[in-house]
């Protein structure tokens, strides 16, 4: 990649407050994506050699994890504590909490096991807002069409239609839980909810609270979960394997308690995976906006037990990740800034893309500018300017009142966003594909549900801003209700990891290595090794029930 225009020279060409014309560009969208989006590079795909998706394309880094051996074998869990519940939910973000609350409300006993702490998830990091068609100039039909179009018409129309129809009721549910939303400035008390237009949408549909909507959402969800006696929360308890019965049903999971350093077998009539995405695997060597635990655990476990996946070669790279300073690379600047009017400017002082185009188009345009030498180089990092000074000049006080998180991020970068533009570069943000599900979040494996970023089919090959938060609550509530009904059925007579032995045979026949193991649980730079942490094979680890509420 060309080094780019030196930062000092780019600052001389940058004129805050000036009207900038768009540089002419007649490149077709498909050509732009194929030329510059990471999903379309020469080494962007490999064919899977094992599993239910054998022969289908997958991102190469992710393929290595999906085709890995299990972390444990029968001997490792012999004599482990056994616990039973109606519904086991793995993942403590918004989707997991919504599922838990709905299942518990229907009388199910729920264990919610989360790798970090309740709420530590991408949900809490979602800044821009949530989409819901509530305006007089909007409709679920428009929302449906926008979502399908942005996803390049690869989404499942039935799933998309269900999500957009759920939108208004999801907002009402959140308000009843106590969530705050921004209101129109002329009627701050008892007025209409403030709506903003996201990239790729045909109407103002984003509802938000400042620029930390996910944090506010997670606040009320955590409080509701904490107050629900039917939900037992197990913090610092990742799942390392699913359990199956003799009929191939999902019958629970093997949980590893990081506090006690011991395994617990949780038998359940229904299991919901809400483990999020794969950003912390740093696919294609990109920085990421994802939280620390986003290491594709659920995808790996679901695939090994036989769940069908889809769009495994499609990921979203958010256009505006921090490029400088390097130690903050990948940190997210919300689309709320561009929705409010912030412009993208290259090193020659030009606008080069309509900022509210769908994210894959905007990200590809930034990558093109950098590849063609019009990016801006600073301290070994390359990117383009996000023009926040002009935004503040045109909307005095907006950084303090509406873009609070952005202002805090600027402070961490050592700059004043009202005086100095950010240097930005695309960051690995969202997993477009995932586990194939039906309208209740059920997979093709009986007893196994999936919700949120682990799933595929709703967002197609590109996601609209604000649809992730709607997705996790719409499908989380539906999966929770369905799992609660399933949780009234009979418990499997026996549950174990027999599917792991079948998987090992398949890997051997495909000539794939058995020494590569997954899920990873934490990023590589965490230097975490489950077998070392648990003392496997040393006899040094004890048995204790997992999880502390």
Short mmCIF file of C-alpha atoms in Angstrom, two decimals, residues 44-538:
data_model
loop_
_atom_site.label_atom_id
_atom_site.label_comp_id
_atom_site.label_asym_id
_atom_site.label_seq_id
_atom_site.Cartn_x
_atom_site.Cartn_y
_atom_site.Cartn_z
CA UNK A 44 -10.46 -14.14 0.82
CA UNK A 45 -11.96 -17.65 0.74
CA UNK A 46 -11.15 -21.31 1.20
CA UNK A 47 -13.46 -24.31 0.91
CA UNK A 48 -14.33 -26.13 4.12
CA UNK A 49 -13.13 -29.74 4.16
CA UNK A 50 -15.21 -31.06 7.06
CA UNK A 51 -18.59 -30.59 8.67
CA UNK A 52 -22.10 -29.96 7.39
CA UNK A 53 -20.87 -27.03 5.23
CA UNK A 54 -18.12 -29.10 3.61
CA UNK A 55 -17.22 -27.72 0.17
CA UNK A 56 -18.61 -24.23 0.88
CA UNK A 57 -16.54 -21.01 1.03
CA UNK A 58 -15.28 -19.61 4.33
CA UNK A 59 -12.93 -16.87 5.45
CA UNK A 60 -9.53 -18.65 5.82
CA UNK A 61 -8.75 -17.61 9.41
CA UNK A 62 -12.22 -18.61 10.58
CA UNK A 63 -12.01 -21.92 8.69
CA UNK A 64 -9.03 -22.98 10.82
CA UNK A 65 -11.11 -22.57 13.97
CA UNK A 66 -14.24 -24.20 12.58
CA UNK A 67 -12.23 -27.27 11.51
CA UNK A 68 -10.34 -27.59 14.79
CA UNK A 69 -10.43 -30.38 17.35
CA UNK A 70 -12.21 -30.03 20.70
CA UNK A 71 -10.44 -28.59 23.74
CA UNK A 72 -11.44 -31.52 25.95
CA UNK A 73 -12.06 -35.25 25.86
CA UNK A 74 -14.05 -37.63 28.08
CA UNK A 75 -11.24 -38.11 30.58
CA UNK A 76 -11.07 -34.38 31.24
CA UNK A 77 -14.66 -34.18 32.49
CA UNK A 78 -14.87 -37.52 34.29
CA UNK A 79 -16.42 -36.92 37.70
CA UNK A 80 -17.26 -33.28 37.00
CA UNK A 81 -20.12 -31.64 38.90
CA UNK A 82 -23.48 -32.17 37.17
CA UNK A 83 -26.18 -29.47 37.19
CA UNK A 84 -29.58 -29.51 35.46
CA UNK A 85 -31.83 -26.68 34.28
CA UNK A 86 -34.71 -26.07 31.87
CA UNK A 87 -32.89 -23.55 29.68
CA UNK A 88 -29.16 -22.90 29.44
CA UNK A 89 -28.14 -19.60 27.85
CA UNK A 90 -24.50 -19.08 26.90
CA UNK A 91 -23.65 -15.40 26.51
CA UNK A 92 -24.44 -12.40 28.70
CA UNK A 93 -24.99 -9.63 26.16
CA UNK A 94 -28.28 -8.16 25.02
CA UNK A 95 -29.46 -11.25 23.15
CA UNK A 96 -28.73 -13.60 26.04
CA UNK A 97 -30.42 -11.30 28.56
CA UNK A 98 -33.53 -10.83 26.40
CA UNK A 99 -33.81 -14.60 25.96
CA UNK A 100 -33.31 -15.23 29.68
CA UNK A 101 -35.93 -12.68 30.74
CA UNK A 102 -38.50 -14.05 28.31
CA UNK A 103 -37.88 -17.69 29.23
CA UNK A 104 -38.01 -16.94 32.97
CA UNK A 105 -41.24 -14.96 32.53
CA UNK A 106 -42.80 -18.16 31.17
CA UNK A 107 -41.75 -20.14 34.22
CA UNK A 108 -38.52 -21.74 33.00
CA UNK A 109 -35.56 -22.14 35.30
CA UNK A 110 -32.66 -20.48 33.50
CA UNK A 111 -28.89 -20.61 33.88
CA UNK A 112 -27.14 -17.77 32.06
CA UNK A 113 -23.41 -18.52 31.72
CA UNK A 114 -21.15 -15.76 30.43
CA UNK A 115 -17.43 -15.84 29.66
CA UNK A 116 -16.66 -12.47 31.24
CA UNK A 117 -19.26 -10.67 33.34
CA UNK A 118 -22.92 -10.06 32.68
CA UNK A 119 -23.09 -7.29 30.09
CA UNK A 120 -19.48 -7.54 28.86
CA UNK A 121 -20.34 -7.80 25.18
CA UNK A 122 -20.57 -5.97 21.89
CA UNK A 123 -24.04 -4.80 22.98
CA UNK A 124 -22.59 -2.41 25.52
CA UNK A 125 -20.26 -1.03 22.84
CA UNK A 126 -23.05 -0.27 20.34
CA UNK A 127 -23.13 3.50 20.14
CA UNK A 128 -25.27 4.62 17.22
CA UNK A 129 -28.74 3.40 18.15
CA UNK A 130 -31.49 0.94 17.30
CA UNK A 131 -33.70 0.93 14.23
CA UNK A 132 -37.48 0.77 14.48
CA UNK A 133 -40.06 2.09 12.04
CA UNK A 134 -42.15 4.37 14.28
CA UNK A 135 -42.28 7.61 12.25
CA UNK A 136 -45.24 8.84 10.23
CA UNK A 137 -42.97 8.98 7.17
CA UNK A 138 -41.71 5.45 7.76
CA UNK A 139 -43.08 1.92 7.76
CA UNK A 140 -41.96 -1.67 8.40
CA UNK A 141 -42.15 -2.16 4.63
CA UNK A 142 -39.53 0.55 4.04
CA UNK A 143 -37.40 -0.89 6.83
CA UNK A 144 -37.73 -4.33 5.24
CA UNK A 145 -36.70 -3.05 1.80
CA UNK A 146 -33.74 -1.06 3.20
CA UNK A 147 -32.46 -4.08 5.12
CA UNK A 148 -32.66 -6.46 2.17
CA UNK A 149 -31.09 -3.96 -0.21
CA UNK A 150 -28.19 -3.14 2.13
CA UNK A 151 -27.54 -6.87 2.56
CA UNK A 152 -27.32 -7.30 -1.23
CA UNK A 153 -30.61 -9.27 -1.14
CA UNK A 154 -28.93 -12.23 0.57
CA UNK A 155 -31.04 -12.03 3.74
CA UNK A 156 -33.99 -14.33 4.39
CA UNK A 157 -37.11 -12.24 3.66
CA UNK A 158 -39.14 -14.10 6.29
CA UNK A 159 -36.59 -13.37 9.03
CA UNK A 160 -36.16 -9.74 7.97
CA UNK A 161 -39.92 -9.18 7.86
CA UNK A 162 -40.31 -10.59 11.35
CA UNK A 163 -37.56 -8.39 12.75
CA UNK A 164 -38.86 -5.13 11.30
CA UNK A 165 -42.42 -5.93 12.43
CA UNK A 166 -41.10 -6.55 15.94
CA UNK A 167 -39.37 -3.16 16.01
CA UNK A 168 -42.03 -0.91 17.58
CA UNK A 169 -42.90 -3.45 20.29
CA UNK A 170 -39.21 -3.93 21.13
CA UNK A 171 -38.95 -0.17 21.76
CA UNK A 172 -42.05 -0.24 23.96
CA UNK A 173 -40.58 -3.18 25.90
CA UNK A 174 -37.33 -1.31 26.47
CA UNK A 175 -39.15 1.80 27.67
CA UNK A 176 -41.17 -0.31 30.12
CA UNK A 177 -37.88 -1.71 31.44
CA UNK A 178 -36.72 1.86 32.05
CA UNK A 179 -34.50 2.63 29.07
CA UNK A 180 -33.95 6.27 28.19
CA UNK A 181 -34.17 7.56 24.61
CA UNK A 182 -33.35 10.99 23.19
CA UNK A 183 -36.41 13.10 22.49
CA UNK A 184 -37.02 15.92 20.04
CA UNK A 185 -35.38 19.12 21.26
CA UNK A 186 -38.52 21.24 21.07
CA UNK A 187 -40.41 18.77 23.28
CA UNK A 188 -37.86 17.27 25.69
CA UNK A 189 -40.49 16.03 28.13
CA UNK A 190 -43.30 13.82 26.92
CA UNK A 191 -42.54 14.48 23.28
CA UNK A 192 -41.69 12.31 20.33
CA UNK A 193 -38.58 10.16 20.26
CA UNK A 194 -35.77 11.75 18.29
CA UNK A 195 -35.18 9.90 15.01
CA UNK A 196 -31.99 10.04 12.93
CA UNK A 197 -31.27 8.73 9.46
CA UNK A 198 -28.66 5.97 9.27
CA UNK A 199 -26.52 5.14 6.26
CA UNK A 200 -28.39 3.10 3.67
CA UNK A 201 -31.87 3.93 5.01
CA UNK A 202 -34.71 5.70 3.22
CA UNK A 203 -36.14 7.33 6.36
CA UNK A 204 -35.05 8.64 9.76
CA UNK A 205 -35.35 5.48 11.83
CA UNK A 206 -32.52 5.41 14.39
CA UNK A 207 -33.56 5.82 18.02
CA UNK A 208 -30.74 6.48 20.43
CA UNK A 209 -29.59 7.69 23.79
CA UNK A 210 -26.71 10.11 23.21
CA UNK A 211 -24.02 8.05 21.48
CA UNK A 212 -23.97 5.21 23.98
CA UNK A 213 -27.29 3.54 23.26
CA UNK A 214 -26.00 0.00 23.83
CA UNK A 215 -24.64 0.94 27.25
CA UNK A 216 -28.01 2.36 28.28
CA UNK A 217 -29.78 -0.72 26.89
CA UNK A 218 -27.46 -3.07 28.73
CA UNK A 219 -28.02 -1.13 31.96
CA UNK A 220 -31.75 -1.87 32.01
CA UNK A 221 -31.31 -5.47 30.83
CA UNK A 222 -28.76 -6.22 33.55
CA UNK A 223 -31.01 -4.69 36.19
CA UNK A 224 -33.96 -6.76 34.99
CA UNK A 225 -31.91 -9.97 34.98
CA UNK A 226 -30.56 -9.28 38.46
CA UNK A 227 -34.11 -8.86 39.77
CA UNK A 228 -35.43 -12.08 38.19
CA UNK A 229 -35.31 -15.00 40.66
CA UNK A 230 -35.70 -17.57 37.89
CA UNK A 231 -32.32 -16.67 36.35
CA UNK A 232 -29.03 -17.89 37.83
CA UNK A 233 -26.12 -15.88 36.43
CA UNK A 234 -22.74 -17.59 36.17
CA UNK A 235 -20.04 -15.01 35.55
CA UNK A 236 -16.59 -15.95 34.22
CA UNK A 237 -17.92 -19.29 33.01
CA UNK A 238 -17.27 -19.88 29.28
CA UNK A 239 -18.63 -22.91 27.45
CA UNK A 240 -15.87 -25.17 26.12
CA UNK A 241 -18.08 -27.84 24.52
CA UNK A 242 -21.74 -28.69 23.95
CA UNK A 243 -23.33 -31.89 25.23
CA UNK A 244 -25.28 -34.23 22.96
CA UNK A 245 -27.50 -37.22 23.58
CA UNK A 246 -27.68 -40.54 21.75
CA UNK A 247 -30.13 -39.08 19.20
CA UNK A 248 -27.84 -36.18 18.28
CA UNK A 249 -29.83 -33.56 20.18
CA UNK A 250 -28.08 -30.74 22.01
CA UNK A 251 -28.49 -31.62 25.68
CA UNK A 252 -26.44 -28.99 27.52
CA UNK A 253 -22.85 -27.80 27.69
CA UNK A 254 -19.53 -28.21 29.44
CA UNK A 255 -18.83 -25.00 31.34
CA UNK A 256 -15.39 -24.03 32.63
CA UNK A 257 -15.39 -21.88 35.76
CA UNK A 258 -12.46 -19.49 35.51
CA UNK A 259 -12.63 -18.69 39.24
CA UNK A 260 -12.61 -22.28 40.48
CA UNK A 261 -10.65 -23.67 37.50
CA UNK A 262 -13.02 -26.57 37.20
CA UNK A 263 -15.55 -28.01 34.75
CA UNK A 264 -19.30 -28.25 35.31
CA UNK A 265 -21.64 -30.31 33.13
CA UNK A 266 -24.92 -28.47 32.67
CA UNK A 267 -27.73 -30.61 31.31
CA UNK A 268 -30.58 -28.63 29.78
CA UNK A 269 -33.72 -29.27 27.80
CA UNK A 270 -32.87 -26.32 25.55
CA UNK A 271 -29.63 -24.43 24.91
CA UNK A 272 -29.40 -20.90 23.50
CA UNK A 273 -26.07 -19.70 22.13
CA UNK A 274 -25.74 -15.90 22.29
CA UNK A 275 -21.95 -15.73 22.15
CA UNK A 276 -21.48 -12.91 19.63
CA UNK A 277 -19.04 -12.67 16.77
CA UNK A 278 -15.43 -13.20 15.75
CA UNK A 279 -13.82 -9.75 15.78
CA UNK A 280 -11.12 -10.59 18.30
CA UNK A 281 -9.74 -13.20 15.90
CA UNK A 282 -8.56 -10.16 13.89
CA UNK A 283 -9.57 -11.71 10.57
CA UNK A 284 -7.47 -10.53 7.62
CA UNK A 285 -5.12 -8.94 10.19
CA UNK A 286 -7.51 -6.01 10.73
CA UNK A 287 -7.90 -4.10 13.98
CA UNK A 288 -11.29 -4.60 15.57
CA UNK A 289 -13.95 -2.65 17.43
CA UNK A 290 -15.13 -5.83 19.21
CA UNK A 291 -15.04 -6.58 22.93
CA UNK A 292 -12.41 -8.87 24.43
CA UNK A 293 -14.48 -12.06 24.35
CA UNK A 294 -15.56 -12.02 20.67
CA UNK A 295 -13.62 -15.10 19.56
CA UNK A 296 -16.27 -17.10 17.65
CA UNK A 297 -16.78 -19.64 20.46
CA UNK A 298 -20.43 -20.27 19.64
CA UNK A 299 -19.78 -20.73 15.92
CA UNK A 300 -17.11 -23.33 16.62
CA UNK A 301 -19.23 -25.29 19.10
CA UNK A 302 -22.40 -25.14 16.98
CA UNK A 303 -20.57 -26.30 13.85
CA UNK A 304 -18.93 -29.21 15.66
CA UNK A 305 -22.29 -30.53 16.87
CA UNK A 306 -23.73 -30.29 13.36
CA UNK A 307 -25.37 -26.88 12.99
CA UNK A 308 -25.49 -25.53 9.46
CA UNK A 309 -23.80 -22.18 8.86
CA UNK A 310 -24.18 -19.57 6.12
CA UNK A 311 -22.33 -16.54 4.61
CA UNK A 312 -19.08 -17.51 6.32
CA UNK A 313 -17.10 -15.39 3.91
CA UNK A 314 -18.90 -12.12 4.72
CA UNK A 315 -17.87 -9.64 7.41
CA UNK A 316 -18.55 -5.99 8.04
CA UNK A 317 -15.68 -3.53 8.31
CA UNK A 318 -16.96 -0.36 9.95
CA UNK A 319 -15.68 2.66 8.00
CA UNK A 320 -14.57 4.77 10.96
CA UNK A 321 -12.23 2.99 13.30
CA UNK A 322 -9.44 4.95 14.97
CA UNK A 323 -6.22 4.83 12.91
CA UNK A 324 -4.08 7.07 15.12
CA UNK A 325 -2.72 6.77 17.78
CA UNK A 326 -1.70 3.15 17.09
CA UNK A 327 -2.49 1.84 20.59
CA UNK A 328 -6.17 2.76 20.05
CA UNK A 329 -6.34 1.37 16.49
CA UNK A 330 -9.73 -0.15 15.73
CA UNK A 331 -11.61 1.75 18.41
CA UNK A 332 -15.01 2.70 17.03
CA UNK A 333 -16.25 6.14 16.07
CA UNK A 334 -19.99 5.66 15.78
CA UNK A 335 -21.90 6.19 12.57
CA UNK A 336 -23.83 8.71 14.66
CA UNK A 337 -21.08 11.22 13.80
CA UNK A 338 -21.62 10.82 10.03
CA UNK A 339 -25.38 10.71 10.53
CA UNK A 340 -25.06 14.09 12.25
CA UNK A 341 -23.09 15.49 9.33
CA UNK A 342 -19.38 14.69 9.79
CA UNK A 343 -17.59 14.35 6.43
CA UNK A 344 -14.78 12.08 5.24
CA UNK A 345 -11.83 13.90 3.63
CA UNK A 346 -8.74 12.42 1.98
CA UNK A 347 -5.18 13.71 2.09
CA UNK A 348 -5.80 15.98 -0.89
CA UNK A 349 -8.60 17.78 0.93
CA UNK A 350 -11.40 16.11 -1.06
CA UNK A 351 -14.63 14.39 -0.16
CA UNK A 352 -14.68 11.09 -2.04
CA UNK A 353 -17.83 9.21 -0.99
CA UNK A 354 -21.34 9.97 0.27
CA UNK A 355 -20.87 9.34 3.97
CA UNK A 356 -24.29 7.73 4.49
CA UNK A 357 -23.96 5.07 1.84
CA UNK A 358 -24.10 1.50 3.25
CA UNK A 359 -21.09 0.64 5.37
CA UNK A 360 -19.42 -1.76 2.95
CA UNK A 361 -19.40 0.94 0.26
CA UNK A 362 -18.00 3.64 2.56
CA UNK A 363 -15.35 1.31 3.99
CA UNK A 364 -14.31 0.21 0.50
CA UNK A 365 -14.03 3.82 -0.62
CA UNK A 366 -11.69 4.61 2.29
CA UNK A 367 -9.57 1.54 1.49
CA UNK A 368 -9.42 2.68 -2.13
CA UNK A 369 -8.19 6.16 -1.17
CA UNK A 370 -5.44 4.63 0.95
CA UNK A 371 -4.49 2.06 -1.70
CA UNK A 372 -4.24 4.73 -4.37
CA UNK A 373 -2.02 7.03 -2.29
CA UNK A 374 -4.62 9.62 -1.28
CA UNK A 375 -4.73 8.44 2.32
CA UNK A 376 -3.03 10.30 5.16
CA UNK A 377 0.06 8.88 6.87
CA UNK A 378 0.81 9.63 10.50
CA UNK A 379 3.17 7.70 12.74
CA UNK A 380 3.17 4.69 10.44
CA UNK A 381 -0.65 4.58 10.29
CA UNK A 382 -2.72 5.42 7.21
CA UNK A 383 -6.29 6.66 7.04
CA UNK A 384 -8.53 9.59 6.09
CA UNK A 385 -9.94 12.50 8.08
CA UNK A 386 -13.31 12.46 9.83
CA UNK A 387 -14.14 16.16 9.87
CA UNK A 388 -15.49 16.71 13.40
CA UNK A 389 -14.35 20.39 13.65
CA UNK A 390 -16.71 21.42 10.83
CA UNK A 391 -19.49 19.36 12.45
CA UNK A 392 -19.04 21.36 15.68
CA UNK A 393 -18.87 24.67 13.78
CA UNK A 394 -22.14 23.94 12.01
CA UNK A 395 -23.85 22.49 15.12
CA UNK A 396 -22.40 24.30 18.17
CA UNK A 397 -22.40 22.08 21.25
CA UNK A 398 -23.15 18.82 19.44
CA UNK A 399 -20.00 17.11 20.72
CA UNK A 400 -20.95 17.85 24.31
CA UNK A 401 -24.65 17.07 24.06
CA UNK A 402 -25.11 14.29 21.48
CA UNK A 403 -21.67 12.79 20.78
CA UNK A 404 -20.39 12.36 24.31
CA UNK A 405 -18.54 9.10 23.65
CA UNK A 406 -16.80 10.61 20.64
CA UNK A 407 -15.54 13.50 22.74
CA UNK A 408 -14.23 11.08 25.37
CA UNK A 409 -12.51 9.06 22.65
CA UNK A 410 -10.87 12.23 21.34
CA UNK A 411 -9.53 12.92 24.82
CA UNK A 412 -8.00 9.41 24.90
CA UNK A 413 -6.41 10.18 21.53
CA UNK A 414 -4.92 13.36 22.99
CA UNK A 415 -6.89 15.76 20.81
CA UNK A 416 -9.84 18.13 20.81
CA UNK A 417 -12.46 16.87 18.35
CA UNK A 418 -13.71 20.43 17.88
CA UNK A 419 -10.27 21.53 16.68
CA UNK A 420 -8.63 18.49 15.09
CA UNK A 421 -10.12 15.84 12.76
CA UNK A 422 -9.80 12.15 13.59
CA UNK A 423 -7.62 9.90 11.44
CA UNK A 424 -9.84 6.90 10.64
CA UNK A 425 -9.52 3.55 8.86
CA UNK A 426 -11.97 0.62 8.57
CA UNK A 427 -12.14 -1.73 11.55
CA UNK A 428 -13.42 -5.31 11.72
CA UNK A 429 -16.85 -4.80 13.22
CA UNK A 430 -19.53 -7.43 12.56
CA UNK A 431 -19.97 -11.02 11.49
CA UNK A 432 -22.61 -10.91 8.74
CA UNK A 433 -23.05 -14.67 8.46
CA UNK A 434 -23.35 -17.39 11.07
CA UNK A 435 -25.63 -20.21 12.18
CA UNK A 436 -28.73 -20.76 10.04
CA UNK A 437 -31.90 -20.36 12.13
CA UNK A 438 -35.67 -20.38 11.79
CA UNK A 439 -38.15 -17.75 13.01
CA UNK A 440 -37.67 -18.83 16.64
CA UNK A 441 -33.88 -19.00 16.53
CA UNK A 442 -33.88 -22.80 16.24
CA UNK A 443 -31.06 -24.47 14.35
CA UNK A 444 -31.13 -27.76 12.46
CA UNK A 445 -29.78 -29.44 15.64
CA UNK A 446 -32.72 -30.26 17.93
CA UNK A 447 -32.48 -28.50 21.28
CA UNK A 448 -30.06 -25.82 20.04
CA UNK A 449 -31.05 -22.18 19.49
CA UNK A 450 -28.89 -19.25 18.42
CA UNK A 451 -29.49 -15.49 18.63
CA UNK A 452 -27.62 -12.34 17.69
CA UNK A 453 -24.31 -11.98 15.91
CA UNK A 454 -23.66 -15.72 15.97
CA UNK A 455 -26.51 -16.16 13.47
CA UNK A 456 -26.82 -15.56 9.74
CA UNK A 457 -29.76 -14.85 7.48
CA UNK A 458 -31.07 -11.51 8.71
CA UNK A 459 -28.42 -9.05 7.58
CA UNK A 460 -27.35 -10.78 4.37
CA UNK A 461 -23.87 -9.69 3.29
CA UNK A 462 -23.92 -6.25 4.93
CA UNK A 463 -25.69 -4.88 8.00
CA UNK A 464 -27.45 -1.55 8.45
CA UNK A 465 -26.54 0.57 11.46
CA UNK A 466 -29.00 -0.02 14.30
CA UNK A 467 -30.27 -3.37 13.04
CA UNK A 468 -27.95 -5.34 15.34
CA UNK A 469 -29.60 -4.10 18.53
CA UNK A 470 -33.04 -4.75 17.06
CA UNK A 471 -31.97 -8.23 15.92
CA UNK A 472 -30.71 -9.36 19.34
CA UNK A 473 -33.87 -8.25 21.12
CA UNK A 474 -36.35 -9.43 18.50
CA UNK A 475 -34.80 -12.86 18.15
CA UNK A 476 -33.68 -13.08 21.78
CA UNK A 477 -37.24 -12.73 23.01
CA UNK A 478 -38.56 -15.19 20.44
CA UNK A 479 -35.89 -17.78 21.18
CA UNK A 480 -36.43 -17.40 24.92
CA UNK A 481 -40.15 -18.03 24.55
CA UNK A 482 -39.64 -21.06 22.31
CA UNK A 483 -36.91 -22.50 24.53
CA UNK A 484 -39.13 -22.12 27.59
CA UNK A 485 -41.74 -24.31 25.91
CA UNK A 486 -39.08 -26.84 24.94
CA UNK A 487 -37.80 -26.71 28.51
CA UNK A 488 -41.00 -28.38 29.70
CA UNK A 489 -40.12 -31.57 27.84
CA UNK A 490 -38.25 -34.61 29.06
CA UNK A 491 -34.57 -34.36 29.95
CA UNK A 492 -32.22 -36.51 27.89
CA UNK A 493 -31.47 -39.82 29.61
CA UNK A 494 -27.76 -39.48 28.88
CA UNK A 495 -25.66 -36.57 27.72
CA UNK A 496 -22.00 -36.52 26.77
CA UNK A 497 -19.57 -35.47 24.06
CA UNK A 498 -20.11 -38.36 21.67
CA UNK A 499 -20.38 -35.93 18.78
CA UNK A 500 -16.76 -34.89 19.45
CA UNK A 501 -15.56 -38.44 18.72
CA UNK A 502 -17.50 -38.45 15.45
CA UNK A 503 -15.98 -35.06 14.63
CA UNK A 504 -12.46 -36.35 15.28
CA UNK A 505 -13.07 -39.21 12.86
CA UNK A 506 -14.27 -36.75 10.23
CA UNK A 507 -11.20 -34.55 10.68
CA UNK A 508 -8.96 -37.59 10.29
CA UNK A 509 -10.71 -38.69 7.09
CA UNK A 510 -10.40 -35.14 5.72
CA UNK A 511 -6.68 -35.17 6.62
CA UNK A 512 -7.09 -32.16 8.84
CA UNK A 513 -4.82 -31.79 11.90
CA UNK A 514 -6.06 -32.91 15.32
CA UNK A 515 -3.55 -30.82 17.27
CA UNK A 516 -5.30 -27.54 16.34
CA UNK A 517 -7.98 -26.94 18.99
CA UNK A 518 -10.83 -24.49 19.44
CA UNK A 519 -12.66 -22.48 20.64
CA UNK A 520 -9.86 -20.10 21.49
CA UNK A 521 -11.89 -18.43 24.31
CA UNK A 522 -9.63 -15.37 24.45
CA UNK A 523 -7.50 -13.47 21.91
CA UNK A 524 -4.04 -14.88 21.24
CA UNK A 525 -2.38 -12.02 23.10
CA UNK A 526 -4.15 -13.10 26.30
CA UNK A 527 -1.75 -16.10 26.45
CA UNK A 528 -4.53 -18.26 27.87
CA UNK A 529 -4.27 -22.05 27.61
CA UNK A 530 -7.27 -23.97 28.97
CA UNK A 531 -5.34 -27.17 29.60
CA UNK A 532 -2.66 -25.32 31.55
CA UNK A 533 -5.21 -23.23 33.47
CA UNK A 534 -7.27 -26.31 34.39
CA UNK A 535 -4.22 -28.45 35.15
CA UNK A 536 -5.49 -31.19 32.88
CA UNK A 537 -3.56 -34.40 33.25
CA UNK A 538 -1.89 -33.30 36.50
#
